[in-house]
Coordinates of C-alpha atoms and ligand atoms in Angstrom, one line a residue:
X1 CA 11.6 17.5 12.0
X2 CA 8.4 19.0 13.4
X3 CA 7.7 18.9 17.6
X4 CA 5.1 17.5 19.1
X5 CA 3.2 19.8 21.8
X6 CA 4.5 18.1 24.5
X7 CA 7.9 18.3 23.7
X8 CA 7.8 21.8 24.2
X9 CA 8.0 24.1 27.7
X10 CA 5.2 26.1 27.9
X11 CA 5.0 27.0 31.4
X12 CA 3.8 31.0 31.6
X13 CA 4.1 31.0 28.1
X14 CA 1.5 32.5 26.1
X15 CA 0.7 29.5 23.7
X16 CA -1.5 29.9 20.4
X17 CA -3.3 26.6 19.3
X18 CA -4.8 26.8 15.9
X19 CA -7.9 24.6 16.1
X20 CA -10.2 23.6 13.6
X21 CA -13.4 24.5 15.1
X22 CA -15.3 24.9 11.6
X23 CA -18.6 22.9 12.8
X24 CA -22.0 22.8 12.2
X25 CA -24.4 25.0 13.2
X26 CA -28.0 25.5 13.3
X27 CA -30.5 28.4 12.3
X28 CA -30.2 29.3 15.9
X29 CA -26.1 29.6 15.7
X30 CA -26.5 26.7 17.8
X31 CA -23.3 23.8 17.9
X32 CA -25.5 20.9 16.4
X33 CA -22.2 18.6 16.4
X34 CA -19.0 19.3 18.8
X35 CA -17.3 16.7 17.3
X36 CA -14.5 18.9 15.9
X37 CA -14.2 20.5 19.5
X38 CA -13.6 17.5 21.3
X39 CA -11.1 16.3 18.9
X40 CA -9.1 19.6 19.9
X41 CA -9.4 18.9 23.7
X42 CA -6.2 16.2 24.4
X43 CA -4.2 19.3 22.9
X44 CA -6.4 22.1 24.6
X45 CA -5.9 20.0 28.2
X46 CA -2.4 19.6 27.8
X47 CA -1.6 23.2 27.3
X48 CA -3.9 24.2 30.1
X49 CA -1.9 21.7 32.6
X50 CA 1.7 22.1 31.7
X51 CA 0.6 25.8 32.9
X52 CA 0.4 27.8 29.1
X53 CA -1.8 30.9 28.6
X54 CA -4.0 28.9 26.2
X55 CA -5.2 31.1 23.2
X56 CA -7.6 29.1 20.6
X57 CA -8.2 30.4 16.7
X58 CA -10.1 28.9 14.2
X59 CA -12.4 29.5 11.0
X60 CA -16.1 28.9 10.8
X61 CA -17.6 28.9 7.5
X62 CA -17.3 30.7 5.0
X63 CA -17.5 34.7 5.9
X64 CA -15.2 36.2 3.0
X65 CA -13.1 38.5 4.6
X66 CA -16.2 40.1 6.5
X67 CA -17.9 40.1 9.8
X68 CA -21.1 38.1 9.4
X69 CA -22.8 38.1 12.5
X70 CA -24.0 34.5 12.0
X71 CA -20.5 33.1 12.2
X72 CA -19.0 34.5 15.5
X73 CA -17.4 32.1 17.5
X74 CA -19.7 32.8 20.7
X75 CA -21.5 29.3 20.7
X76 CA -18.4 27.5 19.9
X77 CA -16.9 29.3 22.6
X78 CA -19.7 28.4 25.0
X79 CA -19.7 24.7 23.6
X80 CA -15.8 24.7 24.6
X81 CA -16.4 26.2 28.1
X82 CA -19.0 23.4 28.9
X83 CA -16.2 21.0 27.6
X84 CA -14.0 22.5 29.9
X85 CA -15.9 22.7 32.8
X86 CA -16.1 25.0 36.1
X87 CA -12.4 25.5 36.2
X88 CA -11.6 27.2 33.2
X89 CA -13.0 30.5 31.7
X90 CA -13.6 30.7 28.3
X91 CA -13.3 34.6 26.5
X92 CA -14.6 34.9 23.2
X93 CA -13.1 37.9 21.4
X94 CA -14.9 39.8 19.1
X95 CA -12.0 40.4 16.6
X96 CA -9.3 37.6 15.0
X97 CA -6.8 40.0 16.3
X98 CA -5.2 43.4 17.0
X99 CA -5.1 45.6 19.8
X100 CA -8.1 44.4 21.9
X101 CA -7.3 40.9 21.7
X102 CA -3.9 41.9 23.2
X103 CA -5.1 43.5 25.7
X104 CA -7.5 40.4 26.7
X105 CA -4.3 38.5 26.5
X106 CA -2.3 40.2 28.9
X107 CA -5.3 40.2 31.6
X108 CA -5.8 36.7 31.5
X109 CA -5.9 35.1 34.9
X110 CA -4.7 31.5 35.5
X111 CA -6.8 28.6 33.5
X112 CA -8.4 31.4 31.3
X113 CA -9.0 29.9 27.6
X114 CA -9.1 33.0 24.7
X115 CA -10.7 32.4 22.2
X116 CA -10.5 35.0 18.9
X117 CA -12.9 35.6 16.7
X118 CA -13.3 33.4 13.6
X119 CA -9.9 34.0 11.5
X120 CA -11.8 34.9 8.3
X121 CA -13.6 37.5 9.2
X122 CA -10.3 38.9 7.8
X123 CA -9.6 38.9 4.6
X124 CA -5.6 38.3 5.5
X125 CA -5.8 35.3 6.5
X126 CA -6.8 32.9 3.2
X127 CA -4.7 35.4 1.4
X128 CA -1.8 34.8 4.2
X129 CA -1.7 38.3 4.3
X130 CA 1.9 39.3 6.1
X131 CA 0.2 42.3 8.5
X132 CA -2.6 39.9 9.6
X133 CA -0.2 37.0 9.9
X134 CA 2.1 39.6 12.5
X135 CA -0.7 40.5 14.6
X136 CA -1.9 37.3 15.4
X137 CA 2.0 36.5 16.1
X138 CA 1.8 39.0 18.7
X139 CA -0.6 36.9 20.5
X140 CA 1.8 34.2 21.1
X141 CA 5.4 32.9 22.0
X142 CA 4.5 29.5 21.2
X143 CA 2.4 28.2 17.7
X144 CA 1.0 24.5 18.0
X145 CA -1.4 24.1 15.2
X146 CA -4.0 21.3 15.4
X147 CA -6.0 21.5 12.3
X148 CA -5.5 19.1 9.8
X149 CA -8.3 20.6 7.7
X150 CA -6.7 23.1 6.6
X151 CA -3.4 22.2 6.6
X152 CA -3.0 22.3 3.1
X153 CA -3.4 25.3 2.9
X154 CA -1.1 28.6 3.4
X155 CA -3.4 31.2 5.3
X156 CA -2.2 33.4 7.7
X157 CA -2.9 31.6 10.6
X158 CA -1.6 28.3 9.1
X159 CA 1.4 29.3 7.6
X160 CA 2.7 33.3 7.6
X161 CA 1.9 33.7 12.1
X162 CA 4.1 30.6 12.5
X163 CA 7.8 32.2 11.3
X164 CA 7.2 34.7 14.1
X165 CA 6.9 32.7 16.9
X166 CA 9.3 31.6 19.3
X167 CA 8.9 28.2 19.2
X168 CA 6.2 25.7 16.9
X169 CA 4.9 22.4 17.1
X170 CA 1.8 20.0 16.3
X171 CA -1.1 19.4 18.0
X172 CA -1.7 15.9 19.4
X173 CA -4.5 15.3 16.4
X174 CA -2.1 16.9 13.8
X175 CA 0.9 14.9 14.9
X176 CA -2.1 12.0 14.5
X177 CA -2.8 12.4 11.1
X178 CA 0.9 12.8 10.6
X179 CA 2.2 10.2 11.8
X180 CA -1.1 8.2 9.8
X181 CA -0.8 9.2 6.9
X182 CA 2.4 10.2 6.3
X183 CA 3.4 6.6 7.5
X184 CA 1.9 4.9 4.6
X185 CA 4.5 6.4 2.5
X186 CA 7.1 5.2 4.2
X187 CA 8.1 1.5 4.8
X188 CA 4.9 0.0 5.7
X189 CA 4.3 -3.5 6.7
X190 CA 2.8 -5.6 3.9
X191 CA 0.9 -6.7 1.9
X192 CA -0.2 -2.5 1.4
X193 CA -3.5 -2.9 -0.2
X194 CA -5.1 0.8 -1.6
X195 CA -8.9 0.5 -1.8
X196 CA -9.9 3.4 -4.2
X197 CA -13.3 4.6 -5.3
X198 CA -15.5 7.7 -5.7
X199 CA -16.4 10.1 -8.2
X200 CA -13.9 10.9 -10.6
X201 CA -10.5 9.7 -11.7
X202 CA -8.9 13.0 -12.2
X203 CA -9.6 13.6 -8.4
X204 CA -7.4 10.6 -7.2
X205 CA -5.0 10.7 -10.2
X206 CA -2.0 12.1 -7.9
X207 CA -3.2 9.5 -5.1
X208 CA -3.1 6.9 -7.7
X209 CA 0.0 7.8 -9.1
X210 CA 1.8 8.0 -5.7
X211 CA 0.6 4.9 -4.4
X212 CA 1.3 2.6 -7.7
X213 CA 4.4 2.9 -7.0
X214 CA 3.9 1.8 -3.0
X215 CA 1.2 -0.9 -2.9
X216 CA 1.1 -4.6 -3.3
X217 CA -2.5 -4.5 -4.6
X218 CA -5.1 -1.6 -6.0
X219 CA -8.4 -2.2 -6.2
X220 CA -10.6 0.6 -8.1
X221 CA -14.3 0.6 -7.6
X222 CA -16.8 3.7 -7.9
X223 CA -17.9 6.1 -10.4
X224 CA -13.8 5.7 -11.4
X225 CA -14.3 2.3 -12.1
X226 CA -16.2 3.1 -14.9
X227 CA -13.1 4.7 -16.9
X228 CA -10.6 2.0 -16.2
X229 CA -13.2 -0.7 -17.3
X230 CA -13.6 0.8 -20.5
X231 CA -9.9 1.6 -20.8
X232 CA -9.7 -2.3 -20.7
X233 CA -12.1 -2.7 -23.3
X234 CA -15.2 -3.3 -21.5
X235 CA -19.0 -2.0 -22.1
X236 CA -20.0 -0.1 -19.5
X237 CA -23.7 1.1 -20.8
X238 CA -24.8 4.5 -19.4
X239 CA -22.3 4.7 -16.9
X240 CA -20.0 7.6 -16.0
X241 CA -17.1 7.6 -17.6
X242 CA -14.5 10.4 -17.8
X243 CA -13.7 9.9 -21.7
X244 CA -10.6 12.2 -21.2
X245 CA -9.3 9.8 -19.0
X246 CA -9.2 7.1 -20.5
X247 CA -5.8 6.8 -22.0
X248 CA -4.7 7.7 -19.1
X249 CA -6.4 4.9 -17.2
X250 CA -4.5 2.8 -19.9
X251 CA -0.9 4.0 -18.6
X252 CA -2.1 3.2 -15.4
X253 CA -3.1 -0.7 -16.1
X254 CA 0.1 -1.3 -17.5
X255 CA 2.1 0.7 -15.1
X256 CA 0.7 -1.7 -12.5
X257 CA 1.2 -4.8 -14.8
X258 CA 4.7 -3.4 -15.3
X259 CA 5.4 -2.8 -11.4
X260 CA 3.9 -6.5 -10.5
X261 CA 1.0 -4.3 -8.3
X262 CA -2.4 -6.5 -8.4
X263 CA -4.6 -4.3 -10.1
X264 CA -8.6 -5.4 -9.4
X265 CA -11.2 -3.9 -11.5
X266 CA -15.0 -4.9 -9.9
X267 CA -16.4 -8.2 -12.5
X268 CA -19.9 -7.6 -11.9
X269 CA -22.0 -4.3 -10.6
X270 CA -25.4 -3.1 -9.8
X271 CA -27.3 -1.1 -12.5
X272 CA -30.1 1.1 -12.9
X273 CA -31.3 3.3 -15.7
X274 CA -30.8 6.2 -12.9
X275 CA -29.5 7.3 -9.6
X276 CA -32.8 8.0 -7.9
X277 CA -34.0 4.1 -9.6
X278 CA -35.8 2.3 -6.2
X279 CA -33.9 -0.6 -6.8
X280 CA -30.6 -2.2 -8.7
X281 CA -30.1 -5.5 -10.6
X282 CA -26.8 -7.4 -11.5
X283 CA -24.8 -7.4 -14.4
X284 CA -21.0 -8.1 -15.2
X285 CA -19.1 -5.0 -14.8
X286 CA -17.9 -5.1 -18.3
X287 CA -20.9 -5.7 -20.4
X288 CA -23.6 -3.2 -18.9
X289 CA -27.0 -3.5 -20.7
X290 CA -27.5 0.1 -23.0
X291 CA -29.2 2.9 -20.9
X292 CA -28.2 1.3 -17.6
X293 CA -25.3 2.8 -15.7
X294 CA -23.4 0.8 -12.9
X295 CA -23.9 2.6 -9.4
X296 CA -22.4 0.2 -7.1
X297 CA -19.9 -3.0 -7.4
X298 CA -21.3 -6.4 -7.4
X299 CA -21.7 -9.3 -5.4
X300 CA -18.8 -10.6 -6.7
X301 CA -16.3 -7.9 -6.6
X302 CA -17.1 -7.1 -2.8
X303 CA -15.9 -11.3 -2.4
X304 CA -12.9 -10.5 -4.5
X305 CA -11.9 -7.0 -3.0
X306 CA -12.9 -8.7 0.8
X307 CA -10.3 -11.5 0.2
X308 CA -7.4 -9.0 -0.4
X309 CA -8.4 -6.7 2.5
X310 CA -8.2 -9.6 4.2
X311 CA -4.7 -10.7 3.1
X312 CA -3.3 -7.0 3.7
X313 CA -1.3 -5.5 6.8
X314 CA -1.8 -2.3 6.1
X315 CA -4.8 -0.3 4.0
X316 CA -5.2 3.1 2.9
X317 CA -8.9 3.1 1.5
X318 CA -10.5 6.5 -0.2
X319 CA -13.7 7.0 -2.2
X320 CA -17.4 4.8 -1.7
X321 CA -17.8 1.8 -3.7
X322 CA -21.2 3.0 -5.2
X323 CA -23.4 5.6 -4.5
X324 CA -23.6 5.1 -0.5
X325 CA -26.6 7.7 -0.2
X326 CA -28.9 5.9 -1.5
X327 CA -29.8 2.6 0.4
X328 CA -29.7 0.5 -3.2
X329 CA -26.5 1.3 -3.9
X330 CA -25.0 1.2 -0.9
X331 CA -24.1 -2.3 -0.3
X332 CA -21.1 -2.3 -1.8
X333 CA -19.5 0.4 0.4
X334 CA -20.6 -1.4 3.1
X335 CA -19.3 -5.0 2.5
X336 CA -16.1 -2.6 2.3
X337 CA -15.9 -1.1 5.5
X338 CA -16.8 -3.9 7.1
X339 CA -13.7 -6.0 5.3
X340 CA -11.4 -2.7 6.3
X341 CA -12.9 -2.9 10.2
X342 CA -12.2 -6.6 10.5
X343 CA -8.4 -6.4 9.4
X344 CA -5.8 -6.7 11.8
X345 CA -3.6 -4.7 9.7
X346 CA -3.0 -0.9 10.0
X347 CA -5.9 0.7 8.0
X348 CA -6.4 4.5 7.4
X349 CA -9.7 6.2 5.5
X350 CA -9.4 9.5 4.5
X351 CA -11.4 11.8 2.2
X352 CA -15.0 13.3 3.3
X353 CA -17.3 10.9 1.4
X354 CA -15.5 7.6 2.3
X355 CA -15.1 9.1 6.2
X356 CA -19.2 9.6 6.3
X357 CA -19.6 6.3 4.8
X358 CA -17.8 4.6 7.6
X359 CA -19.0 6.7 10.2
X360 CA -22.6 5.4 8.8
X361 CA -21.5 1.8 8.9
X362 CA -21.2 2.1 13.0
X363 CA -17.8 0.1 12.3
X364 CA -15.3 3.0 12.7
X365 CA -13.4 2.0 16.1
X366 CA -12.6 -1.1 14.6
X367 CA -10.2 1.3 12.0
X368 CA -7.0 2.5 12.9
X369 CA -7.3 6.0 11.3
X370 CA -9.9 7.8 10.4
X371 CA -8.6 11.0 9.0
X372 CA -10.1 14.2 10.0
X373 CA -9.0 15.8 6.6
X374 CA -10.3 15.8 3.4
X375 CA -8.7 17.4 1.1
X376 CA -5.5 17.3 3.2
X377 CA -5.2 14.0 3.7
X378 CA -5.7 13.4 -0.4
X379 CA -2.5 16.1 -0.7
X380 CA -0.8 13.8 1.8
X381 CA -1.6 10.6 0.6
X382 CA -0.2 12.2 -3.1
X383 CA 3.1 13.4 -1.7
X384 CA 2.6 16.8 -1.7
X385 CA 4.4 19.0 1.1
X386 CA 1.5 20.9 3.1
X387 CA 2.2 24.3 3.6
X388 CA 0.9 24.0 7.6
X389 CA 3.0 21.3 8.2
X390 CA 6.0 22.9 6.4
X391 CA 5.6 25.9 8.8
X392 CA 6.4 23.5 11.5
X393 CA 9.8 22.4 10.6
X394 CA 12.5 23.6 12.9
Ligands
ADP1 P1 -14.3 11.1 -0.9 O1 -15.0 12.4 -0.5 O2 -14.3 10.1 0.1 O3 -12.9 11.5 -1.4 P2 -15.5 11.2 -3.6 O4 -16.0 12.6 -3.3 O5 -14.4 11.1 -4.5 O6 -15.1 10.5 -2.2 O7 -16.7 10.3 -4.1 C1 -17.9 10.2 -3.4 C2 -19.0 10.4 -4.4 O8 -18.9 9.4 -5.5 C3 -20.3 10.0 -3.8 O9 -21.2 11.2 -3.8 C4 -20.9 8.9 -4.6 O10 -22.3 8.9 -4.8 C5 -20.2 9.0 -5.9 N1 -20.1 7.7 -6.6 C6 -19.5 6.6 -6.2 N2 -19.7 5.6 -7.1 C7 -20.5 6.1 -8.1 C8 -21.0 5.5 -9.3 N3 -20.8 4.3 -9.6 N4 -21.7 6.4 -10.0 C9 -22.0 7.6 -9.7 N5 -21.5 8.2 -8.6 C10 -20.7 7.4 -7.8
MG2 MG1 -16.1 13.9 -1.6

């Protein structure tokens, strides 16, 4: 069982929150979107009123182990302050941890936020280093960890900290995703339709796998279209097609068949002899003229695919329907999102790509979940355990 924040007492206790503040920044080191902060802040407030010493760690790019002075946490920490407002000060610490960061600790004053510097500026914590993982420990009694992002993965401050705390729980946004995603592998109200696209087959294969055995209907459009329209015999010109995955594209056709799960391939896409081609024209899915490759599904398919999304009660949709950058071939994505957003059922997206898409579409609040995780809501979805949320089991 893992705890939710608020079914802990924090009250004087020192309380580290493991945020994923990894956002973008311009030349300047300048925030250029706080989404990723305010996500943290129903968490963040909570702590701060049930009276905990609130101390905040995160990652920020990509600094290998080393200090790079681009990607200190000082404008994140200004960005969270201004968040906060007047009542709370925010300390940004110049190290992850150790000594100094202690000290700042055991000065804070009432309604004082710490921040630490960004996590991977030592090289402990992606390699979970036991040392590292102890001295941030130190910092805390209680571990709530908030970051979906990097859930999947065991760094110090995801996984090796957390076995040295007192007490451990999830965040309000990781309990969230949880709760989400997790959810759709367990009983789910139906029909559970999974709406699957993107670039490449081997990607999805364990979410594929996973859900086969847990939906009502799958339908497959993108780039991975491609390989299960040629495993079924079809022509599909210039396309991209992962020829190693073919056979295995095969197994999964008749694993559905054999399971009684609705498998929909699109009939029709739009081709073009390239991906930076002004414009698309029709063709059925499975007989694609020579030296044209599909880059989006068809006309047809989006009727098809619309009229099970519209039949379903709950969704789990990953991976574009075409090439969404590029206006031409983004129609198709589109006509998806909006069949996901007018559902009534319970629909989640996850996965980077399919989450920008959406976000593009301007239909998102009509969408239950939107995960905040890429790559660890795909390892959810699959059934993996995730070594963050593992951590949190009492
Ligand atoms: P997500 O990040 O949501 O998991 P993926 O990364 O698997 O999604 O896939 C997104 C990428 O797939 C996009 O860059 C998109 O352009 C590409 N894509 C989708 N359909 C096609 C297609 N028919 N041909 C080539 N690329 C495609
Ligand atoms: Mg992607």
């Amino acid at each position: 069982m893992v705890k939710r924040v608020d079914q802990l007492d924090l009250k004087g206790k020192r309380v580290f929150v493991r945020v994923d503040f990894n956002v973008p920044l311009d030349d300047e080191g300048r925030v250029t979107d706080d989404t990723r902060i305010r996500a943290a802040l129903p968490t963040i407030k909570h702590v701060l009123e049930k009276g905990g010493k609130l101390i905040c760690g995160s990652h920020l790019g990509r600094p290998k182990g080393q200090v790079v002075e681009k990607l200190r946490m000082v404008s994140v920490g200004a960005r969270l302050a201004e968040l906060l407002g007047d009542a709370h000060r925010v300390i940004v610490c110049d190290e992850p941890a150790g000594d100094g960061v202690k000290k700042v600790v055991a000065d804070m004053k009432e309604g004082d936020v710490v921040l630490v510097e960004n996590l991977r500026f030592n090289a402990g914590e992606t390699k979970n280093n036991p040392e590292f993982a102890k001295q941030l420990a130190e910092l805390a009694d209680v571990y709530v960890n908030d970051a979906f992002g990097t859930a999947h993965r065991a760094h110090a401050s995801t996984a090796g900290m957390v076995e040295h705390c007192a007490e451990r729980a999830a965040g309000f946004l990781l309990m969230k995703e949880i709760d989400a995603l997790g959810g759709l592998l367990k009983d789910v109200k139906r029909p559970f339709v999974a709406l699957l696209g993107g670039a490449k087959v081997s990607d999805k294969l364990g979410v594929l796998e996973n859900l086969l055995g847990r939906c009502d209907a799958l339908l497959i459009g993108g780039a991975m279209a491609n390989t299960f329209i040629k495993a079924a015999g079809g022509d599909v010109g210039a396309s991209r097609v992962e020829e190693e995955k073919v056979e295995t594209a095969k197994r999964i056709i008749k694993k559905a068949a054999d399971a009684g799960v609705k498998l929909l391939l699109p009939q029709d896409a739009i081709v073009a002899e390239s991906l930076d081609s002004a414009s698309g024209s029709e063709a059925a899915a499975d007989a694609i003229p020579a030296g044209q490759m599909a880059l989006d599904i068809g006309v047809k398919s989006r009727e098809a695919f619309t009229e099970v999304i519209a039949g379903a009660r709950t969704i789990f949709w990953n991976g574009p329907m075409g090439v969404f950058e590029k206006e031409p071939f983004a129609g198709g994505t589109m006509a998806m999102a909006k069949a996901v957003a007018a559902s009534e059922g319970f629909s989640v997206v996850g996965g980077g790509d399919s989450v920008a898409a959406v976000n593009a579409s301007g239909l998102a609040n009509n969408i239950s979940h939107i995960s905040t995780g890429g790559g660890a809501s795909m390892e959810l979805v699959e059934g993996k355990t995730l070594p963050g949320i593992a951590a949190l089991e009492d």
